Short mmCIF file of C-alpha atoms and ligand atoms in Angstrom, two decimals:
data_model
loop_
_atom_site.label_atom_id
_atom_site.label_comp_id
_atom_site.label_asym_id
_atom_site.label_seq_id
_atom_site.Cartn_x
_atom_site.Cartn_y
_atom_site.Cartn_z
CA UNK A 1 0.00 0.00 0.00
CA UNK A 2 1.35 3.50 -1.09
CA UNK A 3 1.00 4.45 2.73
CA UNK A 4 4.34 2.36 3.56
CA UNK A 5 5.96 5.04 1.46
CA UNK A 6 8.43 8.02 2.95
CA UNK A 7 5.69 11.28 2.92
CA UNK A 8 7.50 12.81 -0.05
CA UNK A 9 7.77 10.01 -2.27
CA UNK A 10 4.19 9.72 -2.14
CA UNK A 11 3.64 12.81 -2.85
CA UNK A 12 6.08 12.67 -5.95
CA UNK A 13 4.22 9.83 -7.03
CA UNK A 14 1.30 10.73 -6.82
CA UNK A 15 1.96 14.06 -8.76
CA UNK A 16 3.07 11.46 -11.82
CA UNK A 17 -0.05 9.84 -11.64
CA UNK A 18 -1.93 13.36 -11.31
CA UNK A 19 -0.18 14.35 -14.92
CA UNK A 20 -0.84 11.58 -16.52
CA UNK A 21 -4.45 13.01 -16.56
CA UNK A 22 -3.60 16.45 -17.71
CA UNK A 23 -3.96 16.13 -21.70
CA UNK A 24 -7.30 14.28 -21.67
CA UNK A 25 -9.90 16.28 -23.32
CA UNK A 26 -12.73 17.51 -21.42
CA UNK A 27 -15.07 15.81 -23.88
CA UNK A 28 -17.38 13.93 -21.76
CA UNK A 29 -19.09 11.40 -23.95
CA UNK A 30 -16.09 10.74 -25.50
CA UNK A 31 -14.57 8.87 -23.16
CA UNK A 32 -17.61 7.30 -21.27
CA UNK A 33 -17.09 3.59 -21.58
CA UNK A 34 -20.13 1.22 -21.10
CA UNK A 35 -19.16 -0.72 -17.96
CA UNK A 36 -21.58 -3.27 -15.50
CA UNK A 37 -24.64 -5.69 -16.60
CA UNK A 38 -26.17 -7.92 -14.86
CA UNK A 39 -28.79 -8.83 -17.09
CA UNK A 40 -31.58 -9.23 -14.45
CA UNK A 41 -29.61 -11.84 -12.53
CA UNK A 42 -30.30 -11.57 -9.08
CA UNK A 43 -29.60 -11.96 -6.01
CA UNK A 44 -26.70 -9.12 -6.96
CA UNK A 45 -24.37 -7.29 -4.67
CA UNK A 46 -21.96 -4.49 -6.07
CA UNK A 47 -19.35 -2.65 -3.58
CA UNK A 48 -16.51 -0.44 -4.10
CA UNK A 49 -13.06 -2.20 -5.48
CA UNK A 50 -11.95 -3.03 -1.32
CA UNK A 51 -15.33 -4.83 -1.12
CA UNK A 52 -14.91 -8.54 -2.79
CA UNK A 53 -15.06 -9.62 0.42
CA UNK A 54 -18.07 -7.92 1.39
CA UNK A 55 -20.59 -8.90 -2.29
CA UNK A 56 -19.47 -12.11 -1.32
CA UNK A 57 -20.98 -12.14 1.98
CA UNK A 58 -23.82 -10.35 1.14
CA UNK A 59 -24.82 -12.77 -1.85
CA UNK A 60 -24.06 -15.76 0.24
CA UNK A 61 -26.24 -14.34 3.29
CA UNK A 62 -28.94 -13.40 0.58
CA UNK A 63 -28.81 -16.73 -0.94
CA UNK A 64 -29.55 -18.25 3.04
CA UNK A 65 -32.36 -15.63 3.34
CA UNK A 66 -30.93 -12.59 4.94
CA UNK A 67 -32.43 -9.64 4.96
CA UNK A 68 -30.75 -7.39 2.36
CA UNK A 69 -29.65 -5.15 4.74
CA UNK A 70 -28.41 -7.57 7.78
CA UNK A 71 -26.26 -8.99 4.78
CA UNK A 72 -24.70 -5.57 3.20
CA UNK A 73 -23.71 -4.59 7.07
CA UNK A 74 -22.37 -7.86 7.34
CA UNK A 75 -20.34 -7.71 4.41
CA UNK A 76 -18.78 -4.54 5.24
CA UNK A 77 -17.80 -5.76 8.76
CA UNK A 78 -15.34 -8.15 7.04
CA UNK A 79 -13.38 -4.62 5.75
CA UNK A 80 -14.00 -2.94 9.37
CA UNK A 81 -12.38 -5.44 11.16
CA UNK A 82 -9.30 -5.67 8.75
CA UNK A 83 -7.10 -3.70 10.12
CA UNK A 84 -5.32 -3.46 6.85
CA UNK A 85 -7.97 -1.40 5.33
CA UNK A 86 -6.41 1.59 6.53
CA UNK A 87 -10.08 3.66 4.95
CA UNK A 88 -12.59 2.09 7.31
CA UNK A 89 -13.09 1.07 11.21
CA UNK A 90 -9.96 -0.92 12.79
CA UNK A 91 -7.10 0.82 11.19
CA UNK A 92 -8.83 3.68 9.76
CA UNK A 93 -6.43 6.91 8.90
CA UNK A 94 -7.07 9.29 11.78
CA UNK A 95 -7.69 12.79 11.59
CA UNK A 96 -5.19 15.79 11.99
CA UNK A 97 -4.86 15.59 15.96
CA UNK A 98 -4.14 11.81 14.87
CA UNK A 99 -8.01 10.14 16.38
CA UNK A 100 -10.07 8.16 14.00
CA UNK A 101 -13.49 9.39 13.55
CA UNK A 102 -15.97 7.01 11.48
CA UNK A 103 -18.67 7.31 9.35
CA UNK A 104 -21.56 5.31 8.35
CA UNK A 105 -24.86 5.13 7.16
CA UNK A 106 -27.79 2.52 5.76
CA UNK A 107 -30.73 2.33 4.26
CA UNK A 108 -33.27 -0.36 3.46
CA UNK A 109 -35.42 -0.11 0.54
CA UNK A 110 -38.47 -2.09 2.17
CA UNK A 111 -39.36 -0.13 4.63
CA UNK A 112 -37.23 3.37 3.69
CA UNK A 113 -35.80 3.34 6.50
CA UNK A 114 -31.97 5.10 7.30
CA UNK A 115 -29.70 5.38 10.22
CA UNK A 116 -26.61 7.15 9.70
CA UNK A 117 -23.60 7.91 12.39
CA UNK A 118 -20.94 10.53 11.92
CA UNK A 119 -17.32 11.75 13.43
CA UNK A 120 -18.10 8.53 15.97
CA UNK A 121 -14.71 7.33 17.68
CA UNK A 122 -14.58 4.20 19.40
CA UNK A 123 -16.32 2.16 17.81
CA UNK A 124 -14.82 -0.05 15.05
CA UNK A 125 -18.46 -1.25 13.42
CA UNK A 126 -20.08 2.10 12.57
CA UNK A 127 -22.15 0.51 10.00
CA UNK A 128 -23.93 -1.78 12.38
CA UNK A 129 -24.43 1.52 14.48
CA UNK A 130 -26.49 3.13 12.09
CA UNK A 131 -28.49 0.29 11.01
CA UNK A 132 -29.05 0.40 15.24
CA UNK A 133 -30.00 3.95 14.69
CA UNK A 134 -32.32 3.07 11.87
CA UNK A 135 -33.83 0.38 13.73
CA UNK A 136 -34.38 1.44 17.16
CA UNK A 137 -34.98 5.15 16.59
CA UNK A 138 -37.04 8.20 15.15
CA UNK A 139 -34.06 9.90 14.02
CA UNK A 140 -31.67 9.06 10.65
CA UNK A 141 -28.24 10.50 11.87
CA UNK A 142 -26.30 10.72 15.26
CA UNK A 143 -22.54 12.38 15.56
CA UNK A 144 -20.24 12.52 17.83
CA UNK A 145 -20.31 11.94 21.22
CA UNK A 146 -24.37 11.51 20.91
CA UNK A 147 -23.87 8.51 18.91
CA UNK A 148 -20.58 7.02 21.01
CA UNK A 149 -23.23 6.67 23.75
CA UNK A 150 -25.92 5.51 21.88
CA UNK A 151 -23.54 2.89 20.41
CA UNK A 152 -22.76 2.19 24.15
CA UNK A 153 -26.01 1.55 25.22
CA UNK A 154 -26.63 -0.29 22.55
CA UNK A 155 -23.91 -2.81 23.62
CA UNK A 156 -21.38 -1.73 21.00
CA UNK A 157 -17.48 -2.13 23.11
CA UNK A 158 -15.08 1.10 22.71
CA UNK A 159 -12.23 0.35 21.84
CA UNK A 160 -8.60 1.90 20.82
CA UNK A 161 -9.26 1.89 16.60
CA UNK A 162 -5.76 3.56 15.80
CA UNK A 163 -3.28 0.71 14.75
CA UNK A 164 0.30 0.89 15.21
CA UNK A 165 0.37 1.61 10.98
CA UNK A 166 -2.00 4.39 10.99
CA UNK A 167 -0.28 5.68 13.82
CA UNK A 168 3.07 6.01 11.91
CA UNK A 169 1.33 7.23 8.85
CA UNK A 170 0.02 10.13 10.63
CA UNK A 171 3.34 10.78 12.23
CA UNK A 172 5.11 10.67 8.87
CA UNK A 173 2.23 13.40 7.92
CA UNK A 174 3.01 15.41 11.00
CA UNK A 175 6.76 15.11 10.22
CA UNK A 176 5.91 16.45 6.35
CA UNK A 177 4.77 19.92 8.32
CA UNK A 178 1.21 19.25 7.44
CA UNK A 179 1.80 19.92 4.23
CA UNK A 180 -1.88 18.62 2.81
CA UNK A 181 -3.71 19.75 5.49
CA UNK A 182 -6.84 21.10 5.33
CA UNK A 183 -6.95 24.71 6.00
CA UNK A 184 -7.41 27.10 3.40
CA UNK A 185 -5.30 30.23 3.08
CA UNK A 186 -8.42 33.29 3.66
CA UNK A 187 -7.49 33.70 -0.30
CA UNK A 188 -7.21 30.46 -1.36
CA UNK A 189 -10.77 29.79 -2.55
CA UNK A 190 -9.98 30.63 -6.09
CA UNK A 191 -7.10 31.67 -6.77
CA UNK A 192 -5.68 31.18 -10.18
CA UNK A 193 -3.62 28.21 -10.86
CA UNK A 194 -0.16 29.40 -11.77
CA UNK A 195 3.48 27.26 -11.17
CA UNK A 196 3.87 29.15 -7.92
CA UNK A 197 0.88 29.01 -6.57
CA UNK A 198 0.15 24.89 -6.82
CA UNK A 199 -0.52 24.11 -3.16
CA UNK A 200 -4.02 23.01 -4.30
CA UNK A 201 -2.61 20.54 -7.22
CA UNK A 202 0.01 18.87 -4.44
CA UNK A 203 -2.99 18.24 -2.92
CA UNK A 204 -5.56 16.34 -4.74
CA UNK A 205 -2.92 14.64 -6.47
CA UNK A 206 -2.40 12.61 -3.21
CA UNK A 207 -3.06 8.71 -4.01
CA UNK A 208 -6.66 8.75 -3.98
CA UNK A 209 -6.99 5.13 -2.59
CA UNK A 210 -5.88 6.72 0.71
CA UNK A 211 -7.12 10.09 0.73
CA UNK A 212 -10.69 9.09 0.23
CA UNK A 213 -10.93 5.52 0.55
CA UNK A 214 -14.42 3.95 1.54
CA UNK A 215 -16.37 0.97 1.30
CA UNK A 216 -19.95 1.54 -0.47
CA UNK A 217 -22.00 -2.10 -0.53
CA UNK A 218 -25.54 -2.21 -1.72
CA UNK A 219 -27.42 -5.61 -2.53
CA UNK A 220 -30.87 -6.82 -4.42
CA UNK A 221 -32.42 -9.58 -3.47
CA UNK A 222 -33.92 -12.32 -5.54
CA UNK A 223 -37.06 -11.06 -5.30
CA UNK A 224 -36.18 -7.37 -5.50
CA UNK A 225 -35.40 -6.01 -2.17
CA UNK A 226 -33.31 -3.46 -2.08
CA UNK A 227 -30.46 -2.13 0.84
CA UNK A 228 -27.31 -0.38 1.17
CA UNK A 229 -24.45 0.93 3.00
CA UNK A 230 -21.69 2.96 3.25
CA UNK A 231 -18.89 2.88 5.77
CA UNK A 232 -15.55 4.76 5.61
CA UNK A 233 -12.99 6.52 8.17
CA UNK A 234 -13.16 9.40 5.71
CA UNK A 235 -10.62 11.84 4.89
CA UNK A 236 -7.46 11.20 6.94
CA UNK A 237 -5.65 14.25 8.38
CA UNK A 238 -9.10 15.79 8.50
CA UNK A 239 -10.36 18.73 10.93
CA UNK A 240 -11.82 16.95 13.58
CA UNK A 241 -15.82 16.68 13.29
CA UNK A 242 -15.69 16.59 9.32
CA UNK A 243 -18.21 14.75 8.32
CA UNK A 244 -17.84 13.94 4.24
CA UNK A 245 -20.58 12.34 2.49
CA UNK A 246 -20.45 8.70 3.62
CA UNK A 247 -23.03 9.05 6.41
CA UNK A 248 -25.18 11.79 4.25
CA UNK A 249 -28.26 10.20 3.10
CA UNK A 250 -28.84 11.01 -0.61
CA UNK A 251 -25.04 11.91 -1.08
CA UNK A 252 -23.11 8.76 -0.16
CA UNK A 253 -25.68 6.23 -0.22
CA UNK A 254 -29.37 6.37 -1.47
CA UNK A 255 -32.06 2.88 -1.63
CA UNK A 256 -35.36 3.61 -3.18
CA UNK A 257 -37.11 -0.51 -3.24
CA UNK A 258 -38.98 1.05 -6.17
CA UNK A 259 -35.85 1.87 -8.63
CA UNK A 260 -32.42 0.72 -7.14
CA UNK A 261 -29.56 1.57 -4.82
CA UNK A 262 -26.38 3.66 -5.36
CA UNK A 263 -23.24 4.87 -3.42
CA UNK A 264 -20.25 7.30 -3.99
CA UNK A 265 -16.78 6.65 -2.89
CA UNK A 266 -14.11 9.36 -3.27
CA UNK A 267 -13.34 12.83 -2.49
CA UNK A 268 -16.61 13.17 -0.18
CA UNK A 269 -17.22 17.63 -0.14
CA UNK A 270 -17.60 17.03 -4.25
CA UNK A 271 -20.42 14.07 -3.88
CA UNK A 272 -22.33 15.94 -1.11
CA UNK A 273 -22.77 19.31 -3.08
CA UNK A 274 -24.67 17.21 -5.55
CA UNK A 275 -26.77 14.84 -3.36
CA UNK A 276 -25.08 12.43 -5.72
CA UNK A 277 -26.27 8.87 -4.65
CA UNK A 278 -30.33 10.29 -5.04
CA UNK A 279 -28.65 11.83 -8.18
CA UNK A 280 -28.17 8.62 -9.54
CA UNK A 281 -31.00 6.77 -8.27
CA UNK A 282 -33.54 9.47 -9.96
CA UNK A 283 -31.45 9.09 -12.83
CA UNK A 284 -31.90 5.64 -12.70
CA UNK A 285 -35.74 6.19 -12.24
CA UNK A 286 -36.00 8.04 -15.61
CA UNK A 287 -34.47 5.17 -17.49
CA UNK A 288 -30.62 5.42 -17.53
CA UNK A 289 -28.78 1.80 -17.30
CA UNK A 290 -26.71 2.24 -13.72
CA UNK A 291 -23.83 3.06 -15.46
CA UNK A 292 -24.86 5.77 -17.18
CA UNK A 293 -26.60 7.50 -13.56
CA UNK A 294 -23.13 6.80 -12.40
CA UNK A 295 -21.71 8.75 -15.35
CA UNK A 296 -24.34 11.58 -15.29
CA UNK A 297 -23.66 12.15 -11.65
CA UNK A 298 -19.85 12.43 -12.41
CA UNK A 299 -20.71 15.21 -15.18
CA UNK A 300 -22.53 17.30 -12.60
CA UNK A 301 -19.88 16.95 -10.02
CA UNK A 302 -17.09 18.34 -12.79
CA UNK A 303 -19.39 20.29 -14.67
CA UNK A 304 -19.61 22.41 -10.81
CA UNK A 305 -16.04 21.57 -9.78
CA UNK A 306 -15.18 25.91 -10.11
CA UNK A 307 -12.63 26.18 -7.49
CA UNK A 308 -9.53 26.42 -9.04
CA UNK A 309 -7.19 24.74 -6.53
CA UNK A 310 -9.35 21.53 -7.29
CA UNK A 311 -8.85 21.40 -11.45
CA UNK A 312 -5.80 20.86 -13.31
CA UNK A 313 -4.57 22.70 -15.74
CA UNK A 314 -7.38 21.78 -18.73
CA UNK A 315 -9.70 22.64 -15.81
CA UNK A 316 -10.50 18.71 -15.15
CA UNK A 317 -11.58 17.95 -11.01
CA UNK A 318 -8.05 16.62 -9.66
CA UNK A 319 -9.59 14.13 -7.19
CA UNK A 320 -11.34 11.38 -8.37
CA UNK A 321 -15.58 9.97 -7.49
CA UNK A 322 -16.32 6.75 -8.10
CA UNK A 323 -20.21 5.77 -8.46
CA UNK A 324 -21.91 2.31 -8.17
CA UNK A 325 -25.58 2.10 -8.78
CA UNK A 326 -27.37 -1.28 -8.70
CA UNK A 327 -31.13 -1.59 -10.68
CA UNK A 328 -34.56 -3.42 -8.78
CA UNK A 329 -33.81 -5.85 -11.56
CA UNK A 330 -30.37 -6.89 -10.56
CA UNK A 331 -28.76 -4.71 -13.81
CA UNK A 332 -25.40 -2.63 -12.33
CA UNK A 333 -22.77 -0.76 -12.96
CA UNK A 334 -20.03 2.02 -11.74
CA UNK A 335 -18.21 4.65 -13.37
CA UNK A 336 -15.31 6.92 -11.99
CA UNK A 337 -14.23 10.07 -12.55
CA UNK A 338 -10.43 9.30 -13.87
CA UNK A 339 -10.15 5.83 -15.73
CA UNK A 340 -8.47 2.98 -14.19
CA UNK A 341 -10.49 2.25 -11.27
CA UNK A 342 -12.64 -1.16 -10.79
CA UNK A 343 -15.53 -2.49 -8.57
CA UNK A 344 -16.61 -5.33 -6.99
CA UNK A 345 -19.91 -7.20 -7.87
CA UNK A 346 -20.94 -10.98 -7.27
CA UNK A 347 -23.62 -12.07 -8.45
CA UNK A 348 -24.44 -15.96 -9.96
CA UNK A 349 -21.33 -15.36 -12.49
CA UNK A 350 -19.55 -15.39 -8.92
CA UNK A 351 -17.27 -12.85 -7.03
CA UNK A 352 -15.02 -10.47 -8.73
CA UNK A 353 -14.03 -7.04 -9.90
CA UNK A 354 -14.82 -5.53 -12.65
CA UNK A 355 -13.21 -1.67 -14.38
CA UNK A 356 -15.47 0.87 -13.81
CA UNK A 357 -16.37 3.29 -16.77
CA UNK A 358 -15.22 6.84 -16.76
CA UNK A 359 -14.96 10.59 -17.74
CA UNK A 360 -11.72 11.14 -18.57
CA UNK A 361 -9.30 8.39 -20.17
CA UNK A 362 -5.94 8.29 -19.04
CA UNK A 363 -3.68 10.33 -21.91
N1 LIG B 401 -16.13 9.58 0.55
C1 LIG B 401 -15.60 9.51 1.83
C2 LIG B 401 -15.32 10.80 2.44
O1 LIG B 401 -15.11 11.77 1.73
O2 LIG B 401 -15.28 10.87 3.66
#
């Protein structure tokens, strides 16, 4: 994992990886790539390119007669307790005072019903939290130290969640003066992108499998049933209390039994300014196959992407969004921002990843 690297080699890096982007045209259709089918098969699960593990469990559960949501949560569990998934519970990236803060949300298309939990330390199953939250109360999101003690009570054990890796990562971050933090100069919202002024571009060109990684699972039953979740330690190095768009119902993760289910995973601020998991679900409503909702959604989020310390130099978003949308009739697919990402589905063609479509090809 590029986190074992020395801070400023994977910084440089990740700046050769950022320009390998810059000379794509910003011609949307003309890279869009079909990607996904399914073909009606169902049971179907679909997660984000960390979640093999987690389709897998959800199908098999499925397949025994779970409930579509009991088997998502369950799948994602396998990632939470890995504490080599440095992007969600055990072992997730802490924020800039080096604590990890989780977030999480569900939703279940039968009953349209949500539960979401945000900036909650602690507590290394944050998905199972919110589908508590869902279950046993009239609200859809808790934060902070409201939902630590609901977790509590509802027999959920704190724990210590920062491993002795994410602990050295964040050192080696604090060592690198903070150099990607957060904070914006009172300027900085848009100024223009010139060779001295590229604090913005060191940025976003960070590896994006760390700086935004997440686990999105959502699942259709045999007969239709829709659920989903999405579970991530968000940003690292983050101000404390950010919440990004994970545990945001309609941005992260949106189920509607009638149409399908859809989830984001990326750079979290760009997904919530355009409610982009309803985005792609009402997309999916109107007719679009999943993968192009994914794609649409993508188009708004760079179509809005004005700040200039997020574009490169042909004016391109320099983080990357991936999208995974799942139909009522077990049809799928996902589509990224920058090419060369992939997603995990199983369905009865088994368990595996597949490459994600995209806006912009690599040059
Ligand atoms: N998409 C995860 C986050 O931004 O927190």
């Amino acid at each position: 994992m590029s986190s074992n690297l020395p801070r400023r080699s994977f910084l440089a890096a990740a700046g050769a990886s950022a320009l390998a982007f810059a000379g794509a045209p910003r011609v949307f259709a003309r890279n869009q790539q079909r990607a996904g089918g399914g073909a009606g098969r169902r049971p179907v699960s679909i997660a984000s390119g960390n979640g093999v593990p987690a389709t897998t469990k959800a199908v098999e559960l499925i397949r025994d007669g779970a409930d579509p949501l009991d088997a998502v949560v369950a799948g994602v569990r396998i990632l939470e307790d890995d504490p080599n998934d440095m992007t969600v519970g055990l072992g997730g990236l802490p924020n800039e005072e080096g604590i990890v803060e989780l977030d999480a949300s569900v939703m279940h298309g039968p009953t349209h019903r949500a539960g979401a939990v945000a900036s909650l330390r602690n507590i290394r199953y944050p998905s199972a939290v919110a589908r508590e939250v869902a279950r046993r109360t009239d609200h859809v999101l808790l934060v902070s130290d409201g939902a630590l003690r609901f977790a509590k009570r509802m027999g959920f054990q704190e724990e210590n969640l920062l491993t002795e890796e994410a602990r050295r990562a964040w050192l080696r971050w604090k060592a690198g003066l903070n150099r990607d933090d957060n904070w914006l100069e009172p300027d900085q919202f848009d100024l223009p992108m010139t060779p001295d002024n590229r604090r913005g571009a060191a940025d976003a060109a960070i590896d994006d499998r760390i700086l935004t990684g997440t686990i999105h699972c959502s699942a259709v039953t045999a007969g239709g049933d829709l659920a989903g979740t999405t579970t991530t330690s968000g940003l690292p190095w983050k101000l404390p209390g950010r919440v990004g768009d994970s545990p945001i119902i309609g941005a992260g993760l949106y189920t509607d039994n009638a149409i399908g289910s859809a989830g984001a995973t990326g750079r979290g601020e760009a997904v919530i300014q355009v409610c982009g998991a309803n985005a792609a679900v009402a997309r999916m409503g109107a007719g679009d196959h999943p993968t192009d909702a994914c794609i649409a959604v993508l188009k708004m989020i760079s179509e809005r992407t004005r700040a200039r310390r997020l574009q490169d130099d042909k004016g391109r978003p320099r983080f990357n969004v991936v999208m995974y949308a799942v139909r009522k009739d077990g049809v799928y697919g996902s589509a990224c921002m920058h090419e060369g990402r992939q997603f995990a589905i199983s369905d009865e063609r088994g368990d595996r990843l597949e490459d994600c479509a995209f806006l912009y090809a690599r040059d």
